[in-house]
mmCIF file of C-alpha atoms in Angstrom:
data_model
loop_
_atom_site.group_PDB
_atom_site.id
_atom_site.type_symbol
_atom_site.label_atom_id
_atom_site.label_comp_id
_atom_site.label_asym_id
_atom_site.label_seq_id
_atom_site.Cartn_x
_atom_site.Cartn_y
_atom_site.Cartn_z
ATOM 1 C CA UNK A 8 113.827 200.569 19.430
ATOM 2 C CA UNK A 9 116.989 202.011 20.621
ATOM 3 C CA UNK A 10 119.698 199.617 22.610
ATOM 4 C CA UNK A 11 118.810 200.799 25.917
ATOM 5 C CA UNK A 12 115.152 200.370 25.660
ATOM 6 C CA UNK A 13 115.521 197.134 24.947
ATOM 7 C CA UNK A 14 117.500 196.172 27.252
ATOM 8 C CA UNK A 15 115.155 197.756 29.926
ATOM 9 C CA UNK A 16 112.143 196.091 28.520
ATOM 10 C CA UNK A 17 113.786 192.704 28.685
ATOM 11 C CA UNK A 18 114.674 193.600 32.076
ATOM 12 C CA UNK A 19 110.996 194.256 33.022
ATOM 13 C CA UNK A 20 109.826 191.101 30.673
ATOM 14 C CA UNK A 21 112.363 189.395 33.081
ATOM 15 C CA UNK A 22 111.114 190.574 36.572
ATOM 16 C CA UNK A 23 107.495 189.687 35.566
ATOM 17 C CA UNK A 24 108.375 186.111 34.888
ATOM 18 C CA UNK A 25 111.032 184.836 37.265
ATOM 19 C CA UNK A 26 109.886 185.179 40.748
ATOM 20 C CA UNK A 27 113.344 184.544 43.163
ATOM 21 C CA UNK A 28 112.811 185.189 47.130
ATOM 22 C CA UNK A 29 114.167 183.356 50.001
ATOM 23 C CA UNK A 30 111.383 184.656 52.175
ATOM 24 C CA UNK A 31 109.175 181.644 53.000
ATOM 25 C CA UNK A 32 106.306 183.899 53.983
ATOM 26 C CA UNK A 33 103.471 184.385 51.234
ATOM 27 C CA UNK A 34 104.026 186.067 48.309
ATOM 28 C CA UNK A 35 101.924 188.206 46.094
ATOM 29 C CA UNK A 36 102.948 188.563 42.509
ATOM 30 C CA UNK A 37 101.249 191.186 40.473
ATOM 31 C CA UNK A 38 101.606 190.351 37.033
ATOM 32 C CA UNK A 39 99.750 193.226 35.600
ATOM 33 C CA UNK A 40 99.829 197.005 35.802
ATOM 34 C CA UNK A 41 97.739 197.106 38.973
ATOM 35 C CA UNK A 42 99.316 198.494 42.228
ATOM 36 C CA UNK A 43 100.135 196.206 44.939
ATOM 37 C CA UNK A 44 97.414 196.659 47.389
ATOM 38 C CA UNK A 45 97.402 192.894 49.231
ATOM 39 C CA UNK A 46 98.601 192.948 52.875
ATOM 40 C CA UNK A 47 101.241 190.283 53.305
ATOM 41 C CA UNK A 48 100.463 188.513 56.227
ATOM 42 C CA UNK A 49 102.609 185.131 58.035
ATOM 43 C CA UNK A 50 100.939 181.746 58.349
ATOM 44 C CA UNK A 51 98.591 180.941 61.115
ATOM 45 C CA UNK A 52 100.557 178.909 63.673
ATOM 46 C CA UNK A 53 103.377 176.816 63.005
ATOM 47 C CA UNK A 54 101.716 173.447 61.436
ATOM 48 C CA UNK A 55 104.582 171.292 60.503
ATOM 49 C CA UNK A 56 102.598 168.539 59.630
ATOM 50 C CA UNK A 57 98.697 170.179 58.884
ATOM 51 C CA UNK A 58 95.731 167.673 57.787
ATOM 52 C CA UNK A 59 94.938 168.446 54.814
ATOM 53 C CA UNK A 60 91.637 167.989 52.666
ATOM 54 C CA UNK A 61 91.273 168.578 48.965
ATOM 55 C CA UNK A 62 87.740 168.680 47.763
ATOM 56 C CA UNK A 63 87.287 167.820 43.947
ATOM 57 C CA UNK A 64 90.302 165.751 44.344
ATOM 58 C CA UNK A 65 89.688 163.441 40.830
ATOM 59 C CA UNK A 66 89.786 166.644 38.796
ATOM 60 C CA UNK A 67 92.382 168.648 36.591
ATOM 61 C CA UNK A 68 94.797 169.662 39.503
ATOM 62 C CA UNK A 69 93.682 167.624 42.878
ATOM 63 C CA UNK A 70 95.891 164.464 42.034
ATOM 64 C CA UNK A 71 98.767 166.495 41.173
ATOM 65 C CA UNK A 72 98.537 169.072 44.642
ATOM 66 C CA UNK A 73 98.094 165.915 46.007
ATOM 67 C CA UNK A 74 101.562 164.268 44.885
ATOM 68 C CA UNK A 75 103.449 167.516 45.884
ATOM 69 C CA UNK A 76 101.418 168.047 49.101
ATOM 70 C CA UNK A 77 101.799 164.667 50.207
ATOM 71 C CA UNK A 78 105.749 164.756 49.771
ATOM 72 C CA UNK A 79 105.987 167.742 51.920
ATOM 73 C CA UNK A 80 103.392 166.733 54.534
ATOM 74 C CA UNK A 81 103.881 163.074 54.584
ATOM 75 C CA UNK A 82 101.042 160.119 53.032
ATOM 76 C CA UNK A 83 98.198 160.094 55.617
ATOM 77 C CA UNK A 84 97.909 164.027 55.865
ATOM 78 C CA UNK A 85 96.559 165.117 52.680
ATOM 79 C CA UNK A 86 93.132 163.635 52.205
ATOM 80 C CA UNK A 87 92.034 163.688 48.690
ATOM 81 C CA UNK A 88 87.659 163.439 48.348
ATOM 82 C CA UNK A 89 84.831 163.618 45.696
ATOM 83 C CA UNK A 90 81.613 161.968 45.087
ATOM 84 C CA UNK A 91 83.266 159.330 42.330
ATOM 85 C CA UNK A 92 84.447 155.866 43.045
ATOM 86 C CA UNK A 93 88.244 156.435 42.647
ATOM 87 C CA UNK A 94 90.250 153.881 40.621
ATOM 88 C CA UNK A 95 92.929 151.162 42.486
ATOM 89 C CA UNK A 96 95.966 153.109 41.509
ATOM 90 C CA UNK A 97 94.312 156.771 43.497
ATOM 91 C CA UNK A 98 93.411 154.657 46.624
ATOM 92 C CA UNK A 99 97.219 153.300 46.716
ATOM 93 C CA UNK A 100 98.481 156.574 46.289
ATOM 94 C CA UNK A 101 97.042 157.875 49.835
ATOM 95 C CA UNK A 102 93.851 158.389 52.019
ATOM 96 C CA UNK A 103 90.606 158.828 49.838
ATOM 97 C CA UNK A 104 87.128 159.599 50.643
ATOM 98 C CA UNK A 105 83.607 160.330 49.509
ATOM 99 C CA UNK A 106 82.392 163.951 49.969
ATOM 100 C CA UNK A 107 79.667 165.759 48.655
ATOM 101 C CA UNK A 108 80.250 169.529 48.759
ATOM 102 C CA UNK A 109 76.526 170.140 48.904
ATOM 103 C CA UNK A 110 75.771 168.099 52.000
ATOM 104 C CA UNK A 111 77.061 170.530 54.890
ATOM 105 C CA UNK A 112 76.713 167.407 57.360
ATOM 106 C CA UNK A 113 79.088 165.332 55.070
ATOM 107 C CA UNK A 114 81.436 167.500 54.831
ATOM 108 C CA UNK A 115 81.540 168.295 58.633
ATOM 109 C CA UNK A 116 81.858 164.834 59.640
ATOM 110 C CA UNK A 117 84.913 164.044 57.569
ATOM 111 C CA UNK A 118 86.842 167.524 58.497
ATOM 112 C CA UNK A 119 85.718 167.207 62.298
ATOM 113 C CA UNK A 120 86.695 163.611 62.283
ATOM 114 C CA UNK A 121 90.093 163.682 60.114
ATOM 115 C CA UNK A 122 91.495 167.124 62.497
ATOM 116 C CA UNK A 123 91.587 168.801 59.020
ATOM 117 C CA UNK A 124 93.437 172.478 59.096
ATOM 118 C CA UNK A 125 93.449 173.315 55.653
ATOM 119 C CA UNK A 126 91.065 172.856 52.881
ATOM 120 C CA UNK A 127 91.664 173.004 49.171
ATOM 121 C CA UNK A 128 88.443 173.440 46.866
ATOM 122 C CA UNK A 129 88.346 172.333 44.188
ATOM 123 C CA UNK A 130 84.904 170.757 43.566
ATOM 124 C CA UNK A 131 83.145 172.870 40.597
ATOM 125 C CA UNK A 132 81.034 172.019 37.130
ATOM 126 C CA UNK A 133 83.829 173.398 34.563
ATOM 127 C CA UNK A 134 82.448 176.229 32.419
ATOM 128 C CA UNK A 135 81.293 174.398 29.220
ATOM 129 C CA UNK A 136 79.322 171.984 31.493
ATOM 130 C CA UNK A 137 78.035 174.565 33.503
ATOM 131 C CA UNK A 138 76.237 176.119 30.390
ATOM 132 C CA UNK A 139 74.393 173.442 29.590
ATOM 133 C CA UNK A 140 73.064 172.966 32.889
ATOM 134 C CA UNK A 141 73.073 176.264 34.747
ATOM 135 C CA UNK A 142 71.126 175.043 37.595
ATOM 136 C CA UNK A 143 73.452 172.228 38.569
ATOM 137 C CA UNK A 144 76.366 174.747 38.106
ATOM 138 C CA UNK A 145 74.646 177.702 40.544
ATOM 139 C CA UNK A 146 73.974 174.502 43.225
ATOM 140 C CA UNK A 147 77.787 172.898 43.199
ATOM 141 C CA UNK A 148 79.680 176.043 42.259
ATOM 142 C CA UNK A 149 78.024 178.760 44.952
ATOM 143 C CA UNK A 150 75.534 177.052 47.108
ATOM 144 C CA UNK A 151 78.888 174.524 47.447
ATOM 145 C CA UNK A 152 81.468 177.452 47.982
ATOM 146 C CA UNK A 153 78.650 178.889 51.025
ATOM 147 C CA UNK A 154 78.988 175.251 53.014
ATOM 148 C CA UNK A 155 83.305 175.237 52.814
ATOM 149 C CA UNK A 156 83.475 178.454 53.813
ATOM 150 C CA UNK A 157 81.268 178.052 56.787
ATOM 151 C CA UNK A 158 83.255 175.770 57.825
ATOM 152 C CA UNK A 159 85.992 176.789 57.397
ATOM 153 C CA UNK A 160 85.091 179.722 59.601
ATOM 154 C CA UNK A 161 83.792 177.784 62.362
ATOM 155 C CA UNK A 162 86.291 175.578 62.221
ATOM 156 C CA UNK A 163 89.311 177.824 61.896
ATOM 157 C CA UNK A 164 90.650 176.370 58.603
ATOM 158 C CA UNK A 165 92.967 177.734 56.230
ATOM 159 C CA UNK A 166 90.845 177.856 52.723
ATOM 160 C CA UNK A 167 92.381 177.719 48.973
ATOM 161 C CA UNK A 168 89.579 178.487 45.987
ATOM 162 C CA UNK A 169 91.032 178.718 42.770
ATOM 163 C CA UNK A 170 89.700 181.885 40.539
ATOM 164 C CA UNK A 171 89.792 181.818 37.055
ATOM 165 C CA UNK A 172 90.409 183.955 34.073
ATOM 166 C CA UNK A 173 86.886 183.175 33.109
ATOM 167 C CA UNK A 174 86.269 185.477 36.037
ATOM 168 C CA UNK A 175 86.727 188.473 33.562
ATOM 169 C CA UNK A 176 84.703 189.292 30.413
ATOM 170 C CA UNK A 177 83.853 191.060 27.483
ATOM 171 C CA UNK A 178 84.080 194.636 28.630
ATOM 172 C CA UNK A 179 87.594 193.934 30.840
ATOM 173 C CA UNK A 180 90.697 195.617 29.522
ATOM 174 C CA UNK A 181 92.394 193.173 27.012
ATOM 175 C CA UNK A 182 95.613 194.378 27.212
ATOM 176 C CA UNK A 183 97.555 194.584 30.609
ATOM 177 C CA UNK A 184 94.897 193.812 32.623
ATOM 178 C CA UNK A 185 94.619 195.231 35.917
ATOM 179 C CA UNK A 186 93.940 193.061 38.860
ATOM 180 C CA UNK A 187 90.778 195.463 40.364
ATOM 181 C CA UNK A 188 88.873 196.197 37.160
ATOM 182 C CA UNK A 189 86.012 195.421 35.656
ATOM 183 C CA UNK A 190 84.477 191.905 35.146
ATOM 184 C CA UNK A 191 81.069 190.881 33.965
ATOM 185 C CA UNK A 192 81.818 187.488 32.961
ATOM 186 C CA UNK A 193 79.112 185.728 30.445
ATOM 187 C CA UNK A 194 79.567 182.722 32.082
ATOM 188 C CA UNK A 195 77.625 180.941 35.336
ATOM 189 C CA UNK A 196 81.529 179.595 36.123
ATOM 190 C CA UNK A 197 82.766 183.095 35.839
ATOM 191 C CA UNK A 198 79.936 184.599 37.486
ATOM 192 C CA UNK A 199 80.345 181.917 40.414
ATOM 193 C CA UNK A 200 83.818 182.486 40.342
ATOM 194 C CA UNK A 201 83.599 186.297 41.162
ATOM 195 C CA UNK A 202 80.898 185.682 43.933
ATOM 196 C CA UNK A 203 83.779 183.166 45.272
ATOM 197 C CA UNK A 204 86.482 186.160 45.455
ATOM 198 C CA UNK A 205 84.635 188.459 47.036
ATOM 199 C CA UNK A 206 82.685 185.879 49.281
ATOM 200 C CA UNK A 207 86.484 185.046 50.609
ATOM 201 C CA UNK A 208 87.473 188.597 50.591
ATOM 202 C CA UNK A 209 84.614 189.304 53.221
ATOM 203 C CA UNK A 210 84.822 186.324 55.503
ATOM 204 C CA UNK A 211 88.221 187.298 55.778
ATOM 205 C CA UNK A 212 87.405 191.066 57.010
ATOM 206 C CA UNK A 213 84.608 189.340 58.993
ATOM 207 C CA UNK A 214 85.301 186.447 60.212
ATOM 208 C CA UNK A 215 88.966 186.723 59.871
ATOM 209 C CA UNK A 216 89.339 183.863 57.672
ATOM 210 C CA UNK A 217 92.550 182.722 56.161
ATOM 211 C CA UNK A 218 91.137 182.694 52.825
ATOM 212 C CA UNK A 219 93.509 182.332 49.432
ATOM 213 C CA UNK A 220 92.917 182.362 45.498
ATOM 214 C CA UNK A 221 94.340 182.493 42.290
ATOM 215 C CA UNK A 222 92.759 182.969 39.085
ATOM 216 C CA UNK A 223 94.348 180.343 36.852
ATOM 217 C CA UNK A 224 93.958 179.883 33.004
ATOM 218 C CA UNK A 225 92.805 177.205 30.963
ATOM 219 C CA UNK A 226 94.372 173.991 32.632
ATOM 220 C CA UNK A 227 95.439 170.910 30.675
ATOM 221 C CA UNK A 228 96.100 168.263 32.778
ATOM 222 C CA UNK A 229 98.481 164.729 32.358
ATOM 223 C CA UNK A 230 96.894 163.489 35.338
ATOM 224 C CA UNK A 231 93.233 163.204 34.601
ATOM 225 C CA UNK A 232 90.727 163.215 30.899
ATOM 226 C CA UNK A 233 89.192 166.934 30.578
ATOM 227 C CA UNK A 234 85.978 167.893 33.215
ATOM 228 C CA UNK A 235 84.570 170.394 30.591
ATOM 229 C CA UNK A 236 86.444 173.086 30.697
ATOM 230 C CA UNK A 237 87.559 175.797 27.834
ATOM 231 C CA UNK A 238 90.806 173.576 27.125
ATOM 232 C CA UNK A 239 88.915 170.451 26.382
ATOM 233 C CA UNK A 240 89.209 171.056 22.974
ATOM 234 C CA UNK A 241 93.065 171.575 22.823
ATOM 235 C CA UNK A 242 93.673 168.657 24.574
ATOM 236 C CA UNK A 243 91.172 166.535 22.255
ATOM 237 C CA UNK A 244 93.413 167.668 19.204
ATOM 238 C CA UNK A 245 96.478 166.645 20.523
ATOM 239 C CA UNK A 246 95.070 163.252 21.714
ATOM 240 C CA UNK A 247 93.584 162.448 18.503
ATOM 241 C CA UNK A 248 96.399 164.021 16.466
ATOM 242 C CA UNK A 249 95.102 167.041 15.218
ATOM 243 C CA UNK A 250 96.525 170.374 14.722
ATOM 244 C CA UNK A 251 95.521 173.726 16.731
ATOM 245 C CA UNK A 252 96.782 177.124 16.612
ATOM 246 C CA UNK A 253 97.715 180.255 18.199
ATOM 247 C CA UNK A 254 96.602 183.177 16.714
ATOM 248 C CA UNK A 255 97.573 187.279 17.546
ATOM 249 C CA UNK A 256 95.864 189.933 16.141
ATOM 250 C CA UNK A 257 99.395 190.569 13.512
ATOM 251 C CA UNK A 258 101.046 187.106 13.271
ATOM 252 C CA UNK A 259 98.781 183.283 13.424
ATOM 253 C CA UNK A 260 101.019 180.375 13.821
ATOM 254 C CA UNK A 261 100.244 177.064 13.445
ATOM 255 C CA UNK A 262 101.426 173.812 15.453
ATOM 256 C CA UNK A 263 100.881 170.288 14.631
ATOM 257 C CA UNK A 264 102.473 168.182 16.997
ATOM 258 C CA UNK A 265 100.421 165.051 17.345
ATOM 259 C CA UNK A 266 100.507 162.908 20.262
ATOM 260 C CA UNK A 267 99.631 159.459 19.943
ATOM 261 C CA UNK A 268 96.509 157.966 21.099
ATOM 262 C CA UNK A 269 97.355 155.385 23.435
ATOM 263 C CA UNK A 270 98.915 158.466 25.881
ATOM 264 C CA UNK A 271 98.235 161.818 27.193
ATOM 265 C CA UNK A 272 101.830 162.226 27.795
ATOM 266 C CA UNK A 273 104.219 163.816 24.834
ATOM 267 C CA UNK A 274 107.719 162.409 25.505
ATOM 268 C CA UNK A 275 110.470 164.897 26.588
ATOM 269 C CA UNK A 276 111.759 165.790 22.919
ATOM 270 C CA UNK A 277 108.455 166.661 21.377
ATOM 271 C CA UNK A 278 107.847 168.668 25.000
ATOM 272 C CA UNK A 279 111.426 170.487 24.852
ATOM 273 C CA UNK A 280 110.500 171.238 21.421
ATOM 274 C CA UNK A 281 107.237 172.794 21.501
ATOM 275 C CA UNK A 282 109.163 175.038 24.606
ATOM 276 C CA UNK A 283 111.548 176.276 22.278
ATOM 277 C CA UNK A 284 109.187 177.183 19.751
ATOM 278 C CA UNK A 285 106.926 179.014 22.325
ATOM 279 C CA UNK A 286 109.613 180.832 23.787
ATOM 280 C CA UNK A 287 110.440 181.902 19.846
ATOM 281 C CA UNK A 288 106.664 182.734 19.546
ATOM 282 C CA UNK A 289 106.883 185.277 22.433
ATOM 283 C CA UNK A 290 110.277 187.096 21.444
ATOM 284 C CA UNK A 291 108.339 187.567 18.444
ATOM 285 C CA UNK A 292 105.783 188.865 19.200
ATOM 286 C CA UNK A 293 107.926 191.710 21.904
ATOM 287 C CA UNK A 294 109.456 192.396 18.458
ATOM 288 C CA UNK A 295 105.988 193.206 16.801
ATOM 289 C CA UNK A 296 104.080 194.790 19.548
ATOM 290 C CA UNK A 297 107.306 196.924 20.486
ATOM 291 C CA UNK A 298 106.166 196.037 24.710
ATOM 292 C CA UNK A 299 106.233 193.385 27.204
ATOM 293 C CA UNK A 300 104.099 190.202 27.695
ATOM 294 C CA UNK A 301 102.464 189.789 31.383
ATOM 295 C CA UNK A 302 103.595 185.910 30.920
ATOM 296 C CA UNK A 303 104.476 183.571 33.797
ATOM 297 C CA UNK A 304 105.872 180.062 33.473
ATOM 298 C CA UNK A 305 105.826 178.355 36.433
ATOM 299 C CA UNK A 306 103.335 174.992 37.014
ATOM 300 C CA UNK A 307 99.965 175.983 38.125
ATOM 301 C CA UNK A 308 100.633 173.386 40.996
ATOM 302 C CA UNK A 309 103.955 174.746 42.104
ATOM 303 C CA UNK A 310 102.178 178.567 41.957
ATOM 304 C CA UNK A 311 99.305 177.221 44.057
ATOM 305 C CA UNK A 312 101.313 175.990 46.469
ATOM 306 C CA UNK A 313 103.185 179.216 47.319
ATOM 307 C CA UNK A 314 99.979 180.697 47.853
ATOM 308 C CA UNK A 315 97.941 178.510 49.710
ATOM 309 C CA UNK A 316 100.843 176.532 51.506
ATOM 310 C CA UNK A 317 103.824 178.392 51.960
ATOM 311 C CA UNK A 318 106.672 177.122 54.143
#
């Protein structure tokens, strides 16, 4: 690869990761090869303080939106719910409450009575769970998604429903992935998930809904144990201090960077370190495949937020 290729591939490699705007309005970012073909649109109205209700709330990402949302919003605005007694140290942290996504009255009550404005969903049975019982999974993960987004059409609410890459499947393009393309997951979460994108996509051009998504990857979480999800098991190895790898279809590399049972957390060094050697995995691999990575580093919390609650 000649000097000035590289440098231009870097300098693509570069714009798909860092994301720098001082526009507060939302922003798309396409990281694959698919054209641009969102609308940008402004906020609705000029909330400075919204009420805020996060369905889901005890799983992989509702405590941490929470933390953030809460900061921004102030304590008593962001709402956090599920159908699980929360423990002491969740009901300090802010305003809590039992909801069950599949009672429509339940749900009603609590966003009539709390003024809520936006909603975050994030009440679903995780993709390994949801195989073993399909039935439970079609009930919470659709028949769930129809009662929020009812509401939040008669109720005028801003709506965030995370996506997922299990939304794609075997016959979707494995390399540089478009964002319209085919899907036909071989999952019911996948298969749930897809009904939920275009479900928001139409009570948008229907109903004019302010309706939001993003399809996220596996999640591993340091607030909360794994729901039964695809990451479980990576997150079980480091816990009990086994290895797990990383494998390409030219180079598999193995870690082994045990974490020790009595936390989820790694401290800073072993973090920093296993940074360093990802960032070394990637350059790597650009060396070996000769092309750029569609790889984006910011927290799956800070990229939700610019989505579903820009400022």
């Amino acid at each position: 690869m000649t000097s000035t290729m590289w440098r231009s591939t870097l300098r693509t490699f570069a714009k798909k990761i860092l994301h720098t705007s001082s526009v507060r309005a939302p922003q798309i970012r396409f990281l694959s090869v698919t054209t641009s073909y969102c609308q940008s649109y402004s906020p609705i109205g000029s909330l400075d303080q919204p009420r805020i209700l996060i369905t889901g709330g005890l799983g992989q990402l509702g405590q941490g939106l929470a933390k953030v949302l809460r900061k921004r919003y102030g304590r008593d605005n962001v709402i956090l719910t599920d159908i699980v007694k929360p423990p002491r140290h969740i009901v300090d942290a802010g305003p809590y409450a039992f909801v069950d996504v599949l009672d429509f009255r339940n749900l009603q009550e609590i966003i009539v009575n709390e003024s809520i404005d936006w909603m975050v969903h994030f009440s679903a049975v995780l993709s390994a769970v949801g195989e073993q019982n399909v039935p439970l999974a079609i009930k919470v993960n659709i028949q769930g998604l129809h009662n929020v987004m009812e509401l939040a059409k008669m109720y005028n609410l801003r709506i965030f429903c995370p996506s997922t890459i299990g939304a794609f499947g075997p016959q979707s393009p494995r390399e540089l992935t478009p964002d319209l393309t085919i899907q036909r997951p071989r999952t019911i979460y996948g298969v749930a998930k897809v009904h939920a994108e275009l479900l928001g996509e139409y009570y948008h051009h229907k109903f004019g809904v302010d309706f939001r998504s993003l399809r996220l990857p596996g999640v591993i979480s340091g607030d909360t144990a794994p729901g039964g999800g695809t990451t479980d098991p990576t997150l079980f190895s480091q816990v009990h201090q086994l290895p797990f790898s990383i494998h390409d279809r030219s180079i598999s590399i193995h870690f082994s960077s045990p974490v020790p049972p009595v936390s989820l957390r790694p401290n800073l060094s072993d973090l920093i370190i296993i940074v360093y050697i990802f960032l070394l995995v990637l350059l790597l691999l650009l060396l070996v495949h000769h092309q750029y990575f569609k790889v984006h580093f910011p927290l799956v919390v800070e990229s939700l937020i610019d989505v579903a609650f820009p400022r």
